[in-house]
Amino acid sequence: MIPTWPDSIATGDQGKFHVQGVAVDSINSCVYFSFTNSLIKMDLSGKLIGSVVGFSGHLGDLDFKDGKVYGSLEYKNDGIGKGISKELGVDDPKENGFYIAIFDGSKIVRPAMSAEKEDLLKTVYLAEPVIDYEASVKVGGEVKAHRYACSGIDGLTFGPAFGTPKNKKEYLYVAYGVYGDTTRDDNDYQVILQYDIKDWDSYGQELIKDKLHHSGPKKPNAKYFLKTGSTTYGIQNLAYDAYSGNFFAAVYKGKKSIYPNYDLFVIDGQRVPTKKTIISDNKPEKVAMLHLAEGGIKDIKSGISGWYFPWGATGLCPIGNGLFYISHNNKSSDGQQQSTIYKYKWSGQEKTPFSRLLLHVKP
């Protein structure tokens, strides 16, 4: 039974790190938030049910499937990773490790449960983004770190294969973080990996930050590219909407003046990817290219369509019938990070793609 979703849910103060993603469990009527180094679970009235703490990496976007919460998890030695370590007063990561964190939602029953010491979390290593993150490539006459400007992983969702009906088998999609370096031209695409998780029970390992494991699939099922123009750190929130059959991608807008630098893109879930050639490492590379959905504001010069919308990069979660929970992140006067998710209706209109629903007023 689908619950009656409230118009808003507020987390209250949650520490120094901002909210990264939101997921809902419609069967048990609860909602999950990731706050970079913690996961919290609340009921629909905003009461805290439980939380998981003890991450020194970056816990990002979330999705919920079959009783489990899936989240992107990074341990890396760049400015973001070192900044988290410094804030927490722990050593920098000894190596780079990108994982899917898989939480058993039923075991999150009280505040401040340990990510490493309690049996509620398994992690699966993703080799592909680590390889691209650690690679060096030629861009013009320079050698640049990170293939495709990969900065790790962030956006995450479950959905059917592109170009197939809505009710078909679902796969896990994981989006790269992408550095928004304006001096390179190989970072104008989003990169999205597809994984079949049917055998992932054999990969899942406990999380030990001082001894990162490498248990996971060697390769993704598929690797897709999407031309959006450069963004700042890639797709922050990726969400498959079963109502429309499309994938929504919220970003921090890019800084290249040759692009429109939208905040929001919609990927056409019904179109089969096509083969295209891009330039990577100063060489042509054939890739599977996804397509942006019709609608939005179309930039004539680049051919890119999207929307300007200020929210969604810290939480974008479809809840059925064209409705979404969208995070409004905020900081209290004493520096505590907060999020309130509000219920929105998708319209796709150029200027107001989402309309916030009016609060119910008691007679």
PDB file of C-alpha atoms in Angstrom, residues 39-208:
ATOM      1  CA  LEU A  39      22.750   7.930   6.962  1.00  0.00           C
ATOM      2  CA  ILE A  40      19.552   8.773   8.817  1.00  0.00           C
ATOM      3  CA  LYS A  41      16.168   7.016   8.779  1.00  0.00           C
ATOM      4  CA  MET A  42      12.972   8.873   9.659  1.00  0.00           C
ATOM      5  CA  ASP A  43       9.274   8.141   9.689  1.00  0.00           C
ATOM      6  CA  LEU A  44       6.917  10.301   7.663  1.00  0.00           C
ATOM      7  CA  SER A  45       6.206  12.587  10.625  1.00  0.00           C
ATOM      8  CA  GLY A  46       9.907  13.515  10.782  1.00  0.00           C
ATOM      9  CA  LYS A  47      10.704  11.378  13.819  1.00  0.00           C
ATOM     10  CA  LEU A  48      14.162   9.834  13.820  1.00  0.00           C
ATOM     11  CA  ILE A  49      14.083   6.032  13.709  1.00  0.00           C
ATOM     12  CA  GLY A  50      17.796   5.386  13.471  1.00  0.00           C
ATOM     13  CA  SER A  51      21.091   6.427  11.923  1.00  0.00           C
ATOM     14  CA  VAL A  52      24.377   4.969  10.728  1.00  0.00           C
ATOM     15  CA  VAL A  53      27.618   6.831  11.457  1.00  0.00           C
ATOM     16  CA  GLY A  54      31.339   6.195  11.236  1.00  0.00           C
ATOM     17  CA  PHE A  55      32.040   6.929   7.565  1.00  0.00           C
ATOM     18  CA  SER A  56      35.198   8.814   6.739  1.00  0.00           C
ATOM     19  CA  GLY A  57      34.418   8.666   3.031  1.00  0.00           C
ATOM     20  CA  HIS A  58      31.754  10.445   1.002  1.00  0.00           C
ATOM     21  CA  LEU A  59      28.291   8.873   1.088  1.00  0.00           C
ATOM     22  CA  GLY A  60      26.341  10.318  -1.821  1.00  0.00           C
ATOM     23  CA  ASP A  61      23.091   9.722  -3.682  1.00  0.00           C
ATOM     24  CA  LEU A  62      20.643   7.018  -2.509  1.00  0.00           C
ATOM     25  CA  ASP A  63      17.988   4.679  -3.837  1.00  0.00           C
ATOM     26  CA  PHE A  64      15.827   2.009  -2.189  1.00  0.00           C
ATOM     27  CA  LYS A  65      15.108  -1.477  -3.529  1.00  0.00           C
ATOM     28  CA  ASP A  66      13.845  -4.731  -1.951  1.00  0.00           C
ATOM     29  CA  GLY A  67      14.348  -3.632   1.638  1.00  0.00           C
ATOM     30  CA  LYS A  68      17.834  -2.234   1.091  1.00  0.00           C
ATOM     31  CA  VAL A  69      19.231   1.245   0.764  1.00  0.00           C
ATOM     32  CA  TYR A  70      21.865   1.667  -1.940  1.00  0.00           C
ATOM     33  CA  GLY A  71      24.287   4.577  -1.842  1.00  0.00           C
ATOM     34  CA  SER A  72      27.436   5.686  -3.654  1.00  0.00           C
ATOM     35  CA  LEU A  73      30.474   5.737  -1.386  1.00  0.00           C
ATOM     36  CA  GLU A  74      33.873   7.261  -2.181  1.00  0.00           C
ATOM     37  CA  TYR A  75      37.256   7.070  -0.527  1.00  0.00           C
ATOM     38  CA  LYS A  76      39.705   9.211  -2.477  1.00  0.00           C
ATOM     39  CA  ASN A  77      42.753  11.390  -2.129  1.00  0.00           C
ATOM     40  CA  ASP A  78      41.583  14.567  -3.886  1.00  0.00           C
ATOM     41  CA  GLY A  79      40.548  17.842  -2.274  1.00  0.00           C
ATOM     42  CA  ILE A  80      37.097  16.531  -1.358  1.00  0.00           C
ATOM     43  CA  GLY A  81      38.415  13.355   0.257  1.00  0.00           C
ATOM     44  CA  LYS A  82      41.155  15.165   2.155  1.00  0.00           C
ATOM     45  CA  GLY A  83      38.692  17.838   3.259  1.00  0.00           C
ATOM     46  CA  ILE A  84      36.388  15.226   4.784  1.00  0.00           C
ATOM     47  CA  SER A  85      39.320  13.559   6.553  1.00  0.00           C
ATOM     48  CA  LYS A  86      40.534  16.889   7.937  1.00  0.00           C
ATOM     49  CA  GLU A  87      37.077  17.832   9.220  1.00  0.00           C
ATOM     50  CA  LEU A  88      36.714  14.462  10.934  1.00  0.00           C
ATOM     51  CA  GLY A  89      40.267  14.459  12.297  1.00  0.00           C
ATOM     52  CA  VAL A  90      41.224  11.160  10.644  1.00  0.00           C
ATOM     53  CA  ASP A  91      44.035  10.121   8.302  1.00  0.00           C
ATOM     54  CA  ASP A  92      43.624  10.627   4.573  1.00  0.00           C
ATOM     55  CA  PRO A  93      42.537   7.540   2.616  1.00  0.00           C
ATOM     56  CA  LYS A  94      45.462   5.191   1.933  1.00  0.00           C
ATOM     57  CA  GLU A  95      44.053   4.370  -1.498  1.00  0.00           C
ATOM     58  CA  ASN A  96      41.156   5.257  -3.775  1.00  0.00           C
ATOM     59  CA  GLY A  97      38.063   3.124  -3.459  1.00  0.00           C
ATOM     60  CA  PHE A  98      34.614   3.627  -5.009  1.00  0.00           C
ATOM     61  CA  TYR A  99      31.815   1.455  -3.659  1.00  0.00           C
ATOM     62  CA  ILE A 100      28.126   0.832  -3.586  1.00  0.00           C
ATOM     63  CA  ALA A 101      27.075   0.802   0.063  1.00  0.00           C
ATOM     64  CA  ILE A 102      24.147  -1.558   0.688  1.00  0.00           C
ATOM     65  CA  PHE A 103      22.274  -1.050   3.969  1.00  0.00           C
ATOM     66  CA  ASP A 104      19.714  -3.455   5.392  1.00  0.00           C
ATOM     67  CA  GLY A 105      16.981  -0.961   6.204  1.00  0.00           C
ATOM     68  CA  SER A 106      15.289  -3.278   8.710  1.00  0.00           C
ATOM     69  CA  LYS A 107      18.409  -3.254  10.909  1.00  0.00           C
ATOM     70  CA  ILE A 108      18.588   0.526  11.250  1.00  0.00           C
ATOM     71  CA  VAL A 109      16.630   0.789  14.488  1.00  0.00           C
ATOM     72  CA  ARG A 110      18.411   3.305  16.729  1.00  0.00           C
ATOM     73  CA  PRO A 111      20.584   6.415  16.459  1.00  0.00           C
ATOM     74  CA  ALA A 112      24.358   6.317  15.961  1.00  0.00           C
ATOM     75  CA  MET A 113      24.749   2.730  14.793  1.00  0.00           C
ATOM     76  CA  SER A 114      28.284   1.979  13.610  1.00  0.00           C
ATOM     77  CA  ALA A 115      28.955   1.550   9.893  1.00  0.00           C
ATOM     78  CA  GLU A 116      31.922  -0.718  10.644  1.00  0.00           C
ATOM     79  CA  LYS A 117      30.963  -2.535  13.839  1.00  0.00           C
ATOM     80  CA  GLU A 118      27.336  -3.584  13.299  1.00  0.00           C
ATOM     81  CA  ASP A 119      26.036  -6.092  10.771  1.00  0.00           C
ATOM     82  CA  LEU A 120      23.870  -3.754   8.703  1.00  0.00           C
ATOM     83  CA  LEU A 121      26.113  -2.733   5.818  1.00  0.00           C
ATOM     84  CA  LYS A 122      27.923  -4.440   2.951  1.00  0.00           C
ATOM     85  CA  THR A 123      29.963  -2.725   0.263  1.00  0.00           C
ATOM     86  CA  VAL A 124      30.670  -3.683  -3.353  1.00  0.00           C
ATOM     87  CA  TYR A 125      33.791  -2.351  -5.086  1.00  0.00           C
ATOM     88  CA  LEU A 126      33.465  -0.741  -8.517  1.00  0.00           C
ATOM     89  CA  ALA A 127      36.704  -1.152 -10.469  1.00  0.00           C
ATOM     90  CA  GLU A 128      35.683   0.805 -13.588  1.00  0.00           C
ATOM     91  CA  PRO A 129      35.461   4.285 -12.049  1.00  0.00           C
ATOM     92  CA  VAL A 130      38.667   3.720 -10.059  1.00  0.00           C
ATOM     93  CA  ILE A 131      40.526   2.886 -13.284  1.00  0.00           C
ATOM     94  CA  ASP A 132      39.230   6.035 -14.975  1.00  0.00           C
ATOM     95  CA  TYR A 133      39.869   8.172 -11.893  1.00  0.00           C
ATOM     96  CA  GLU A 134      43.494   7.043 -11.620  1.00  0.00           C
ATOM     97  CA  ALA A 135      44.258   7.291 -15.361  1.00  0.00           C
ATOM     98  CA  SER A 136      46.159  10.120 -17.003  1.00  0.00           C
ATOM     99  CA  VAL A 137      45.196  11.224 -20.517  1.00  0.00           C
ATOM    100  CA  LYS A 138      46.297  13.673 -23.156  1.00  0.00           C
ATOM    101  CA  VAL A 139      44.045  16.675 -23.715  1.00  0.00           C
ATOM    102  CA  GLY A 140      45.366  18.752 -26.549  1.00  0.00           C
ATOM    103  CA  GLY A 141      49.029  19.331 -25.770  1.00  0.00           C
ATOM    104  CA  GLU A 142      48.722  18.629 -22.043  1.00  0.00           C
ATOM    105  CA  VAL A 143      48.599  15.559 -19.856  1.00  0.00           C
ATOM    106  CA  LYS A 144      45.634  15.690 -17.502  1.00  0.00           C
ATOM    107  CA  ALA A 145      44.716  13.495 -14.540  1.00  0.00           C
ATOM    108  CA  HIS A 146      41.486  11.465 -14.655  1.00  0.00           C
ATOM    109  CA  ARG A 147      40.018   9.960 -17.844  1.00  0.00           C
ATOM    110  CA  TYR A 148      36.793  11.789 -18.814  1.00  0.00           C
ATOM    111  CA  ALA A 149      37.693  14.087 -15.861  1.00  0.00           C
ATOM    112  CA  CYS A 150      36.275  11.382 -13.577  1.00  0.00           C
ATOM    113  CA  SER A 151      36.123  12.557  -9.965  1.00  0.00           C
ATOM    114  CA  GLY A 152      34.486   9.393  -8.606  1.00  0.00           C
ATOM    115  CA  ILE A 153      30.823   8.425  -8.391  1.00  0.00           C
ATOM    116  CA  ASP A 154      27.695  10.088  -7.043  1.00  0.00           C
ATOM    117  CA  GLY A 155      24.272   9.866  -8.750  1.00  0.00           C
ATOM    118  CA  LEU A 156      22.611   6.451  -8.412  1.00  0.00           C
ATOM    119  CA  THR A 157      19.271   4.859  -9.293  1.00  0.00           C
ATOM    120  CA  PHE A 158      17.493   1.669 -10.357  1.00  0.00           C
ATOM    121  CA  GLY A 159      15.672   1.484 -13.659  1.00  0.00           C
ATOM    122  CA  PRO A 160      15.066  -0.673 -16.729  1.00  0.00           C
ATOM    123  CA  ALA A 161      17.460  -0.877 -19.672  1.00  0.00           C
ATOM    124  CA  PHE A 162      17.287   2.137 -21.969  1.00  0.00           C
ATOM    125  CA  GLY A 163      14.854   1.588 -24.804  1.00  0.00           C
ATOM    126  CA  THR A 164      12.862  -1.157 -23.057  1.00  0.00           C
ATOM    127  CA  PRO A 165       9.342  -1.045 -21.529  1.00  0.00           C
ATOM    128  CA  LYS A 166       8.893   0.401 -18.059  1.00  0.00           C
ATOM    129  CA  ASN A 167       8.042  -2.883 -16.348  1.00  0.00           C
ATOM    130  CA  LYS A 168      11.115  -4.800 -17.471  1.00  0.00           C
ATOM    131  CA  LYS A 169      14.039  -5.941 -15.297  1.00  0.00           C
ATOM    132  CA  GLU A 170      15.734  -3.125 -13.418  1.00  0.00           C
ATOM    133  CA  TYR A 171      19.461  -2.442 -13.317  1.00  0.00           C
ATOM    134  CA  LEU A 172      21.603  -0.292 -11.067  1.00  0.00           C
ATOM    135  CA  TYR A 173      22.848   2.897 -12.718  1.00  0.00           C
ATOM    136  CA  VAL A 174      25.791   4.799 -11.254  1.00  0.00           C
ATOM    137  CA  ALA A 175      26.919   8.199 -12.556  1.00  0.00           C
ATOM    138  CA  TYR A 176      30.455   9.526 -12.484  1.00  0.00           C
ATOM    139  CA  GLY A 177      31.376  12.626 -10.675  1.00  0.00           C
ATOM    140  CA  VAL A 178      33.089  14.834 -13.289  1.00  0.00           C
ATOM    141  CA  TYR A 179      35.516  17.641 -12.531  1.00  0.00           C
ATOM    142  CA  GLY A 180      34.331  20.920 -14.059  1.00  0.00           C
ATOM    143  CA  ASP A 181      37.784  21.997 -15.270  1.00  0.00           C
ATOM    144  CA  THR A 182      37.205  24.730 -17.857  1.00  0.00           C
ATOM    145  CA  THR A 183      40.655  24.187 -19.430  1.00  0.00           C
ATOM    146  CA  ARG A 184      39.800  20.752 -20.846  1.00  0.00           C
ATOM    147  CA  ASP A 185      37.226  19.665 -23.419  1.00  0.00           C
ATOM    148  CA  ASP A 186      36.926  15.962 -22.569  1.00  0.00           C
ATOM    149  CA  ASN A 187      34.564  16.586 -19.635  1.00  0.00           C
ATOM    150  CA  ASP A 188      31.460  17.667 -21.544  1.00  0.00           C
ATOM    151  CA  TYR A 189      29.751  14.296 -21.112  1.00  0.00           C
ATOM    152  CA  GLN A 190      28.109  12.583 -18.195  1.00  0.00           C
ATOM    153  CA  VAL A 191      29.244   8.979 -17.789  1.00  0.00           C
ATOM    154  CA  ILE A 192      26.749   6.426 -16.452  1.00  0.00           C
ATOM    155  CA  LEU A 193      27.521   2.782 -15.672  1.00  0.00           C
ATOM    156  CA  GLN A 194      24.903   0.008 -15.698  1.00  0.00           C
ATOM    157  CA  TYR A 195      25.202  -3.024 -13.380  1.00  0.00           C
ATOM    158  CA  ASP A 196      23.171  -6.201 -12.972  1.00  0.00           C
ATOM    159  CA  ILE A 197      23.092  -6.835  -9.209  1.00  0.00           C
ATOM    160  CA  LYS A 198      21.647 -10.372  -9.309  1.00  0.00           C
ATOM    161  CA  ASP A 199      24.950 -11.929  -8.101  1.00  0.00           C
ATOM    162  CA  TRP A 200      26.064  -9.139  -5.810  1.00  0.00           C
ATOM    163  CA  ASP A 201      25.548 -11.118  -2.608  1.00  0.00           C
ATOM    164  CA  SER A 202      28.814 -12.849  -3.463  1.00  0.00           C
ATOM    165  CA  TYR A 203      30.651  -9.515  -3.663  1.00  0.00           C
ATOM    166  CA  GLY A 204      29.413  -7.744  -0.542  1.00  0.00           C
ATOM    167  CA  GLN A 205      32.061  -7.192   2.128  1.00  0.00           C
ATOM    168  CA  GLU A 206      32.205  -5.395   5.454  1.00  0.00           C
ATOM    169  CA  LEU A 207      33.458  -1.833   5.434  1.00  0.00           C
ATOM    170  CA  ILE A 208      36.925  -1.320   6.925  1.00  0.00           C
TER     171      ILE A 208
END
